[in-house]
Short mmCIF file of N, CA, C and O in Angstrom, two decimals:
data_model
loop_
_atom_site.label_atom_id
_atom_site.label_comp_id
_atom_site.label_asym_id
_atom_site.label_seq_id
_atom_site.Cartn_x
_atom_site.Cartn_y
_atom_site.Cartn_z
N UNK G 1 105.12 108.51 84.81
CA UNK G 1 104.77 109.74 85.48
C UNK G 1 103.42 109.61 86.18
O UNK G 1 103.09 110.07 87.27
N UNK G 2 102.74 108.92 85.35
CA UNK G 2 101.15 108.73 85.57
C UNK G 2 100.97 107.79 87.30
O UNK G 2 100.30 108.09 88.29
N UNK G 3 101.88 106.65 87.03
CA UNK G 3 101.63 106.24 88.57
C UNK G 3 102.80 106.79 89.68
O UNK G 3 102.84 106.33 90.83
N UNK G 4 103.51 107.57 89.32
CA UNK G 4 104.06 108.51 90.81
C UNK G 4 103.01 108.94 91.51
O UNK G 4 102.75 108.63 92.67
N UNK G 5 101.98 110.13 90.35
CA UNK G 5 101.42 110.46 90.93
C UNK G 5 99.74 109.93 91.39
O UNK G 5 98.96 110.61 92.05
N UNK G 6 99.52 108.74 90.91
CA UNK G 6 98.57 107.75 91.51
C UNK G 6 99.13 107.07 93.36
O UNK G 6 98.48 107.07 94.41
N UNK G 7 100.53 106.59 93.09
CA UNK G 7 101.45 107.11 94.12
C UNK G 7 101.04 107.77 95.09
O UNK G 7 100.41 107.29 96.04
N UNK G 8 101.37 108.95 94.95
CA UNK G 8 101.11 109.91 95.73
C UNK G 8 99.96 109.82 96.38
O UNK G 8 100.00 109.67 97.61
N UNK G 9 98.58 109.91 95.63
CA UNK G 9 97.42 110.26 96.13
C UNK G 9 97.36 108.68 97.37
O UNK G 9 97.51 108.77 98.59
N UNK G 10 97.09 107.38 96.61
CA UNK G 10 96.93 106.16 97.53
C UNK G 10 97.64 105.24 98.10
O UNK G 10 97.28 104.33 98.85
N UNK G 11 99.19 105.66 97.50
CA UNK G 11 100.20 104.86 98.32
C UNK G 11 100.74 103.86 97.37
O UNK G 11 100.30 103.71 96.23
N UNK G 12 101.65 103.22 97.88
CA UNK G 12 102.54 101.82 96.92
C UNK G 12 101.65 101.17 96.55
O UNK G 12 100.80 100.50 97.13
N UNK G 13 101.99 101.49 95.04
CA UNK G 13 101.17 100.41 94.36
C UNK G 13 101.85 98.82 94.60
O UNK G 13 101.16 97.84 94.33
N UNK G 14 103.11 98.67 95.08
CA UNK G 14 103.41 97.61 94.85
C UNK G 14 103.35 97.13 96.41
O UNK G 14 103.22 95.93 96.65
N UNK G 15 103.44 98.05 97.43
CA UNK G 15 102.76 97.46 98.62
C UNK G 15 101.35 96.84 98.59
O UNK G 15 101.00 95.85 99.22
N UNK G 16 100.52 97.65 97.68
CA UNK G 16 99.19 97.29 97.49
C UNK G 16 98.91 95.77 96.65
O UNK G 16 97.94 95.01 96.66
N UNK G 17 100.00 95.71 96.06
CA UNK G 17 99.99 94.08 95.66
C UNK G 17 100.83 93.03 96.60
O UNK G 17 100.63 91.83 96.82
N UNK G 18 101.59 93.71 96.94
CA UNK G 18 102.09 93.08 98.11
C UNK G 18 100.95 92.33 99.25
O UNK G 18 100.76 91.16 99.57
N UNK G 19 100.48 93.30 99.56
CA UNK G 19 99.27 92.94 100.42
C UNK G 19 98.00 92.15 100.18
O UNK G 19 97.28 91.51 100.96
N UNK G 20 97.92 92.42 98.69
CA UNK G 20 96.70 91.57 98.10
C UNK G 20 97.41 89.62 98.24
O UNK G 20 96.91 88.61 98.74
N UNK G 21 98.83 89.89 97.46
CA UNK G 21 99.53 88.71 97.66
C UNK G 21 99.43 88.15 98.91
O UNK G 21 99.25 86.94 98.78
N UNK G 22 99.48 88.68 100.66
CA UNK G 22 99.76 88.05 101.84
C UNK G 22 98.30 87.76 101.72
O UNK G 22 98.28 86.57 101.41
N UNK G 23 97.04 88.18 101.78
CA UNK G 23 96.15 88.39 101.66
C UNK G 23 95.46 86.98 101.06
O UNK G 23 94.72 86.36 101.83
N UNK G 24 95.65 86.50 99.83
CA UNK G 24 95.09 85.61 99.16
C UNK G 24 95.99 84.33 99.66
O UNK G 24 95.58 83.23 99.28
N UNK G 25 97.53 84.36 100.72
CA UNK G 25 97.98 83.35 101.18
C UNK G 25 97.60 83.01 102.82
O UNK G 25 97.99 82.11 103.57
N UNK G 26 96.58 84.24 103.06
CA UNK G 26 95.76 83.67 104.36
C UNK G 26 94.40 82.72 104.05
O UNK G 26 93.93 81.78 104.69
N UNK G 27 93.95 83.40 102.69
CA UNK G 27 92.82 82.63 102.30
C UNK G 27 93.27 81.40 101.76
O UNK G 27 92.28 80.69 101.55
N UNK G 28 93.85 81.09 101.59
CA UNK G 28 94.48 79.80 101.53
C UNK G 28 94.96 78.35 102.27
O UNK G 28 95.17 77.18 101.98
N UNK G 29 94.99 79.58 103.83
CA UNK G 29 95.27 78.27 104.62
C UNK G 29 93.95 77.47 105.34
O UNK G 29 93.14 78.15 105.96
N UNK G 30 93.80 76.23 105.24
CA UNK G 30 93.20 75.60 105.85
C UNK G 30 92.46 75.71 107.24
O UNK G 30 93.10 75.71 108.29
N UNK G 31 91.28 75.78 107.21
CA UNK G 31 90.57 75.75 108.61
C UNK G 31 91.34 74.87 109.79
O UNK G 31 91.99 73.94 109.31
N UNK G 32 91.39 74.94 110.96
CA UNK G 32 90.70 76.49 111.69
C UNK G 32 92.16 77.36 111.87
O UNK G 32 92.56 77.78 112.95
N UNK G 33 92.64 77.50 110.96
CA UNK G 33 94.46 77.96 110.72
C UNK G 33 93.67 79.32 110.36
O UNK G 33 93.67 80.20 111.23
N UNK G 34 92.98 79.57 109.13
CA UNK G 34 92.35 80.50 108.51
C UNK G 34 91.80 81.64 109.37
O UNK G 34 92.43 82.68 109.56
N UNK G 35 90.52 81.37 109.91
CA UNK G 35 89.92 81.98 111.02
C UNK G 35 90.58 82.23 111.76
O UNK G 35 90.25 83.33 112.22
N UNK G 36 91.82 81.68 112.43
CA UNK G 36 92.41 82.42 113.68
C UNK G 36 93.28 83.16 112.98
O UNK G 36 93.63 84.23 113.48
N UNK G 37 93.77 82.78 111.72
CA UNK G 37 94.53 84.03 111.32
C UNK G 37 94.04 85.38 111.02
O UNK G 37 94.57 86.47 111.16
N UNK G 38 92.69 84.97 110.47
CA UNK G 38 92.00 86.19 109.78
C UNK G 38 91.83 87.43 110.80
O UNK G 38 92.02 88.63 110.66
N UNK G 39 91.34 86.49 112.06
CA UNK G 39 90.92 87.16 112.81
C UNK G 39 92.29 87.89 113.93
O UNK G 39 92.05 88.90 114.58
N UNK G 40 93.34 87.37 113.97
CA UNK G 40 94.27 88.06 114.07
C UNK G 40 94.67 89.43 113.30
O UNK G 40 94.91 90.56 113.70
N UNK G 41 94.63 88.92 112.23
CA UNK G 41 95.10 90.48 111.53
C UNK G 41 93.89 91.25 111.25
O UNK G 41 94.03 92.31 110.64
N UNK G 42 92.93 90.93 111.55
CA UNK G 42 91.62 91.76 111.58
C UNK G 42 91.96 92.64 113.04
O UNK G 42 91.70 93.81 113.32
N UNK G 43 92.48 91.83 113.63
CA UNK G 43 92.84 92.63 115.70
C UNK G 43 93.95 93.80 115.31
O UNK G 43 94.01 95.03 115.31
N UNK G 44 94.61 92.93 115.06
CA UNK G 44 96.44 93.91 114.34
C UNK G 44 96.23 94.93 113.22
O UNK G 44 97.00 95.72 112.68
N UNK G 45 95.16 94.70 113.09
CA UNK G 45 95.06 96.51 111.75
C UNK G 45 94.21 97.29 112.32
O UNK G 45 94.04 98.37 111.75
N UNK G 46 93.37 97.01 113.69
CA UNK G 46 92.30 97.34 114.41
C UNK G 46 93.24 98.36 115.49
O UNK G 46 93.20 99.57 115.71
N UNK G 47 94.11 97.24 116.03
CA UNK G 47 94.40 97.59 117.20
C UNK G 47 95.99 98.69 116.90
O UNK G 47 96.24 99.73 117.51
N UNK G 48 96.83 98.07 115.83
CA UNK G 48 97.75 98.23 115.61
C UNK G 48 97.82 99.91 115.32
O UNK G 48 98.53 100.56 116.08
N UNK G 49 97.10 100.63 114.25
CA UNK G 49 97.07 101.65 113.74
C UNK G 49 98.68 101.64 113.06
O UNK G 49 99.59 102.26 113.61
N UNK G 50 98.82 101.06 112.14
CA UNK G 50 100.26 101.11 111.80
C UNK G 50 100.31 101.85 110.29
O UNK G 50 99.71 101.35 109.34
N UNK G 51 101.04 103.00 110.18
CA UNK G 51 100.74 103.85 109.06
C UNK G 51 101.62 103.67 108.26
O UNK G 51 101.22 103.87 107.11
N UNK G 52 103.17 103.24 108.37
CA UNK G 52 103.94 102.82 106.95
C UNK G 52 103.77 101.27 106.48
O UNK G 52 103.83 100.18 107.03
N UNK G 53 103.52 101.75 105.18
CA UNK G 53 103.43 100.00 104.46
C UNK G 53 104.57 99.14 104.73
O UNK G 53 104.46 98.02 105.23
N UNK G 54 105.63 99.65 104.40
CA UNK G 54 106.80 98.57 104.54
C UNK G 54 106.78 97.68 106.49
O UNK G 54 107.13 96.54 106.76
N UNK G 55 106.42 98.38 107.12
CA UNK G 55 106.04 97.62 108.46
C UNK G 55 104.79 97.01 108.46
O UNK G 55 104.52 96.10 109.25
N UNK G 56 104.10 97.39 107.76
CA UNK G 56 102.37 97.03 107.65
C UNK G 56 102.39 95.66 106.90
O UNK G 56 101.76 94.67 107.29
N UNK G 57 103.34 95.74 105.57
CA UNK G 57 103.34 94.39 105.03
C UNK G 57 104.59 93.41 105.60
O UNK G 57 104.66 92.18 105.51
N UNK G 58 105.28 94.09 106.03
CA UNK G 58 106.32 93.09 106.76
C UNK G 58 106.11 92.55 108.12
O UNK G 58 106.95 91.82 108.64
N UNK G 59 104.67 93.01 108.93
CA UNK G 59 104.04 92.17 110.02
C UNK G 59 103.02 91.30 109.20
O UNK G 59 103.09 90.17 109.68
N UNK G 60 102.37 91.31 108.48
CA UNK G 60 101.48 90.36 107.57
C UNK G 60 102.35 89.28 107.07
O UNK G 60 102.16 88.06 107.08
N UNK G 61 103.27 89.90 106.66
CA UNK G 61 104.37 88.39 105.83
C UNK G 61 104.44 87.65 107.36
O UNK G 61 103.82 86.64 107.68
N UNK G 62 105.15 88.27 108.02
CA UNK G 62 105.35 87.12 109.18
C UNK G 62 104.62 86.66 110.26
O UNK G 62 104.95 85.85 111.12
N UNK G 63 102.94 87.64 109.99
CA UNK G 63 101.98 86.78 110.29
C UNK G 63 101.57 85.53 109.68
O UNK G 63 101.34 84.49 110.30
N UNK G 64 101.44 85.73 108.04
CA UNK G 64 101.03 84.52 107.42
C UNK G 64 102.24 83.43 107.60
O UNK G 64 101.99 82.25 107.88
N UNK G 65 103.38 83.87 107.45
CA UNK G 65 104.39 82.64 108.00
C UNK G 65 104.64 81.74 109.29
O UNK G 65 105.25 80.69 109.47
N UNK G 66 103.98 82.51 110.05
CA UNK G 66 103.89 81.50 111.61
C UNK G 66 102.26 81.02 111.27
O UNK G 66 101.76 80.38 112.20
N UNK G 67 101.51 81.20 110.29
CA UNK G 67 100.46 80.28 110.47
C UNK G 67 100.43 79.17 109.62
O UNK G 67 99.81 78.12 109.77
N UNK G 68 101.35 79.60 108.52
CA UNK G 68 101.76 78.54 107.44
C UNK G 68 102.28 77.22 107.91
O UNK G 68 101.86 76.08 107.71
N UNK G 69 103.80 77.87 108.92
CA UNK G 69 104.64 77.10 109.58
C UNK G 69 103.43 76.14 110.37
O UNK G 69 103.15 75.12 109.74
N UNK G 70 102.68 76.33 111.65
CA UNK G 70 101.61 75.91 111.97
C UNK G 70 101.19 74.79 111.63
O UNK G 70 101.33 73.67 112.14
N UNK G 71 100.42 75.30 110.31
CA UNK G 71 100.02 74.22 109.61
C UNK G 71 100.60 72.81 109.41
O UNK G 71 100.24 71.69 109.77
N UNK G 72 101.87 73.41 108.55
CA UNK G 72 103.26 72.08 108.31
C UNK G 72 103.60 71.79 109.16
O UNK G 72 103.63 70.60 108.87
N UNK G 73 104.11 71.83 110.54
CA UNK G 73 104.30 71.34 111.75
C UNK G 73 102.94 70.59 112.22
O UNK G 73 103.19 69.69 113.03
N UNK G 74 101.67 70.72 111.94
CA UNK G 74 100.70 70.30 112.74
C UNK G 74 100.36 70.71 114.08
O UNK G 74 99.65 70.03 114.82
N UNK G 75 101.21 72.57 114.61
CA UNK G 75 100.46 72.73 115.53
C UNK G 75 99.24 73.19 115.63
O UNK G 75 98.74 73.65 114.60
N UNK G 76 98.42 73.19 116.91
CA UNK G 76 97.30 73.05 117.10
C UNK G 76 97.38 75.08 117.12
O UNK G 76 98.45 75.66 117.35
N UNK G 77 96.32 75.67 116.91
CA UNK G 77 96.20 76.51 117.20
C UNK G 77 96.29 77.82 118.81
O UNK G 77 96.65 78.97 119.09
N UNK G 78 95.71 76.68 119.37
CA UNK G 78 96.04 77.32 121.06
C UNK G 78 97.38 77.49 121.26
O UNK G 78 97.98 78.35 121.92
N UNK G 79 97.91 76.27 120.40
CA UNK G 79 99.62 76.36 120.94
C UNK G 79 100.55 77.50 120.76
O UNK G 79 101.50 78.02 121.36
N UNK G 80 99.74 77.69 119.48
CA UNK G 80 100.89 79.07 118.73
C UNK G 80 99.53 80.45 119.46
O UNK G 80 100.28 81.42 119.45
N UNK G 81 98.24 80.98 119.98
CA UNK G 81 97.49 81.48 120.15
C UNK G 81 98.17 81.59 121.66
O UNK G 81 99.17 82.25 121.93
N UNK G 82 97.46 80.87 122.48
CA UNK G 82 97.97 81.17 124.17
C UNK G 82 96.69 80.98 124.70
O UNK G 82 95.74 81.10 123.93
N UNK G 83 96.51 80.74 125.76
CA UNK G 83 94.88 81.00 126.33
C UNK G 83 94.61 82.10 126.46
O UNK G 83 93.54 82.37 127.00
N UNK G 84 95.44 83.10 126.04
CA UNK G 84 94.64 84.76 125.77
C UNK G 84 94.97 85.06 124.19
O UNK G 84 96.12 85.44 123.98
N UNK G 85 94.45 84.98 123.49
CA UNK G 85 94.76 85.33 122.76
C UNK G 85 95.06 87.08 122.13
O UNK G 85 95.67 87.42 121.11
N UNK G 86 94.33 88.01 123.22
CA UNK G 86 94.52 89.18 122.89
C UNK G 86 95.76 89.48 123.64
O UNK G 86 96.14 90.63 123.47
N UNK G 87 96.49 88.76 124.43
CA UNK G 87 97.88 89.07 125.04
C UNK G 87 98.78 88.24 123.82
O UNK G 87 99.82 88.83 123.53
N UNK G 88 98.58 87.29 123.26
CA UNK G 88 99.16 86.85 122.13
C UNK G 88 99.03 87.84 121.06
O UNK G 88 100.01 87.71 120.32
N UNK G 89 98.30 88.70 120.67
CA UNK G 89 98.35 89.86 119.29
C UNK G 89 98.64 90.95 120.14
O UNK G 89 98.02 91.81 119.51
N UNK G 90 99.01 91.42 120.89
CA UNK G 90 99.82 92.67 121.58
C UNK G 90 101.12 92.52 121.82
O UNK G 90 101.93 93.45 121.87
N UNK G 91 101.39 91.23 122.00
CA UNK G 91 103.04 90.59 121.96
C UNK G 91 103.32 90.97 120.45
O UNK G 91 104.09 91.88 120.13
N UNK G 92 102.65 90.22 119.60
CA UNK G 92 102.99 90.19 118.51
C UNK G 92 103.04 91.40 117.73
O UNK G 92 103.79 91.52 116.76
N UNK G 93 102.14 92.43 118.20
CA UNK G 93 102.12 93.99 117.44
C UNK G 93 103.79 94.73 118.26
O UNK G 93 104.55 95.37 117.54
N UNK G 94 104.04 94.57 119.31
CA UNK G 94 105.12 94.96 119.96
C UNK G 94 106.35 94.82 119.18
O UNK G 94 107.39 95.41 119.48
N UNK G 95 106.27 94.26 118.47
CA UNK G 95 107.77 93.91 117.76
C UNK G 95 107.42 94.37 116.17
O UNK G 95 108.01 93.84 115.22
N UNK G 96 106.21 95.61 115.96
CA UNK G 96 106.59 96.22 115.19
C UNK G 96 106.58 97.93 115.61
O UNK G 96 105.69 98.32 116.35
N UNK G 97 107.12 98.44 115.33
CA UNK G 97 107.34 99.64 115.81
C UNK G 97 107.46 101.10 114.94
O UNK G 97 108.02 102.18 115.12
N UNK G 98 106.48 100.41 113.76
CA UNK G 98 106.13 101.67 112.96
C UNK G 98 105.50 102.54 113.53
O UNK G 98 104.89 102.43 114.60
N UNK G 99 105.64 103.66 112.72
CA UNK G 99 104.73 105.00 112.96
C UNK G 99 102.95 104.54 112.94
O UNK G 99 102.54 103.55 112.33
N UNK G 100 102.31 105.23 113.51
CA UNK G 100 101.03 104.92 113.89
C UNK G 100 100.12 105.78 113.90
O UNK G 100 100.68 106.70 114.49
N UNK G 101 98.78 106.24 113.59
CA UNK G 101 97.78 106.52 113.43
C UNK G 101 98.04 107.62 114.80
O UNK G 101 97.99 108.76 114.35
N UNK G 102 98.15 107.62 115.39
CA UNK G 102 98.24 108.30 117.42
C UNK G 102 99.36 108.78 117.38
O UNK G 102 99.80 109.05 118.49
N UNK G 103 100.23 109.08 116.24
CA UNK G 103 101.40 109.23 116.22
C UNK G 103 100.89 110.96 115.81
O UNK G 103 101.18 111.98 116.44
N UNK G 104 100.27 110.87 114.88
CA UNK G 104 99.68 112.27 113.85
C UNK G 104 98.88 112.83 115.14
O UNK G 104 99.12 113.97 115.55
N UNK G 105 98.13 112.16 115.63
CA UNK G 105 96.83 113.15 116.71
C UNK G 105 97.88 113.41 117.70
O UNK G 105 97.70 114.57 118.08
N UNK G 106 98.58 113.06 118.12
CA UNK G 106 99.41 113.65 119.51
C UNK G 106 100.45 114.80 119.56
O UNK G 106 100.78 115.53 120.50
N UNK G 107 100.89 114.74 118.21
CA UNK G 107 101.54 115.34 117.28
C UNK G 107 100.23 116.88 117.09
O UNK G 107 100.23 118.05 117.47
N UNK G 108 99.65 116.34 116.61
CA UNK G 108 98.45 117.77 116.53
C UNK G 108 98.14 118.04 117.85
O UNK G 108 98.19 119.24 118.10
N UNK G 109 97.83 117.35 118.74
CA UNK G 109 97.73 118.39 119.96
C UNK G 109 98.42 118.77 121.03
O UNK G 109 97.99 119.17 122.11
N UNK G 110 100.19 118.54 120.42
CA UNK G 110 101.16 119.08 121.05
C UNK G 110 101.16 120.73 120.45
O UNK G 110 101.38 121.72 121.15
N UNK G 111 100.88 120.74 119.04
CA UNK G 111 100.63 121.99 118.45
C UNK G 111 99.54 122.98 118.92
O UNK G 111 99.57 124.13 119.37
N UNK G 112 98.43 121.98 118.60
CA UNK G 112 97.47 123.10 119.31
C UNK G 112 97.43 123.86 120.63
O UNK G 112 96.85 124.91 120.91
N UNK G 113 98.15 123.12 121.30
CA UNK G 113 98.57 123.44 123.01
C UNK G 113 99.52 124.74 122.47
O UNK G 113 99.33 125.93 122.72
N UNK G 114 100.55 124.17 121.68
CA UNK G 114 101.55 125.35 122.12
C UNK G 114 100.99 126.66 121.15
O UNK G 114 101.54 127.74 121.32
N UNK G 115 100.04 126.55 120.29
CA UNK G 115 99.53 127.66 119.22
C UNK G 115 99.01 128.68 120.42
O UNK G 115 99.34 129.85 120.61
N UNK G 116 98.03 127.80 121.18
CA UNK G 116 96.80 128.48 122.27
C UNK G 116 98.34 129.16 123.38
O UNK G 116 98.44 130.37 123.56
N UNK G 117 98.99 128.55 123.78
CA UNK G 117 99.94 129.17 124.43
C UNK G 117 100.45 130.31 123.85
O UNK G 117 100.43 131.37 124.47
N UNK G 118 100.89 130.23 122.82
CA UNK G 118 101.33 131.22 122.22
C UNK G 118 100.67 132.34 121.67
O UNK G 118 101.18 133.35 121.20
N UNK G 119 99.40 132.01 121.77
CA UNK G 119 98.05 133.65 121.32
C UNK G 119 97.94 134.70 122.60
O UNK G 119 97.82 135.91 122.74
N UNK G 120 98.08 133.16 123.76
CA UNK G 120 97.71 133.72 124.99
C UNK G 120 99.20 134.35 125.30
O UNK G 120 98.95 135.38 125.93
N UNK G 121 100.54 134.24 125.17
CA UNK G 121 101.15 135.38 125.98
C UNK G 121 101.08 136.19 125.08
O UNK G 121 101.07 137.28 125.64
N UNK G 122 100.98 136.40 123.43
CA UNK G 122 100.49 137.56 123.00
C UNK G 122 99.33 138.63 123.22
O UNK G 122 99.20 139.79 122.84
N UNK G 123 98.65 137.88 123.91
CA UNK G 123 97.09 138.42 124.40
C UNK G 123 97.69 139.33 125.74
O UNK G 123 97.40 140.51 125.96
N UNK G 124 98.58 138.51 126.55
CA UNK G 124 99.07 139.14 128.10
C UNK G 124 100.15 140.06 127.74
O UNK G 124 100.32 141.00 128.53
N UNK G 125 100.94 139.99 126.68
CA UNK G 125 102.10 141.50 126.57
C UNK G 125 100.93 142.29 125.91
O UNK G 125 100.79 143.32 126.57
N UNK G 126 100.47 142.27 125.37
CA UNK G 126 99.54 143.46 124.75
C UNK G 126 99.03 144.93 125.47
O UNK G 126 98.33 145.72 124.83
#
């Protein structure tokens, strides 16, 4: 009962190990594999705003797996990166399509628009 509602307040606990798990298998990989990964998903939680866990940890799994792969193949980093690399992590955020942070604010000020609309033709039949 006790962790539903721990649950509730901060979210999957088992996403939250989930994540610690992808987490300690980025710190793991070998320089300069590491750093470009880190700094990838440092861009992708920045840029991404991605609000359900199950998409949140299922772009991390298959981030850390194309850097893993990487590694064991011996590609070079640019190869799997691109010479942009911020057009390489916008490709890569594109193919997840969770709900998002901009999802809630746009959402609130479709409301507030129509609240203020709606005071104001009460204000004009009056």
């Amino acid at each position: 009962m006790a962790a539903k509602w721990i649950e509730t307040i901060v979210g999957s606990l088992e996403q939250k190990k989930q994540y610690k798990q992808l987490m300690a298998r980025i710190e793991a990989l070998p320089e300069p594999y590491r750093g470009a990964a880190k700094a990838l998903h440092r861009y992708v939680m920045y840029r991404g705003g991605i609000l359900d866990g199950d998409t949140l940890t299922t772009m991390l799994g298959d981030l850390v797996d194309l850097w893993e792969r990487a590694v064991a193949d011996g590609t070079p980093v640019r190869a799997i990166a691109g010479d942009d690399p911020v057009e390489f992590a916008e490709t890569f955020l594109q193919a997840y399509g969770g709900r998002q942070w901009i999802d809630k604010e746009r959402e609130r000020l479709r409301k507030a628009i129509d609240a203020a609309e709606d005071n104001n033709s009460k204000e004009e039949s009056a």
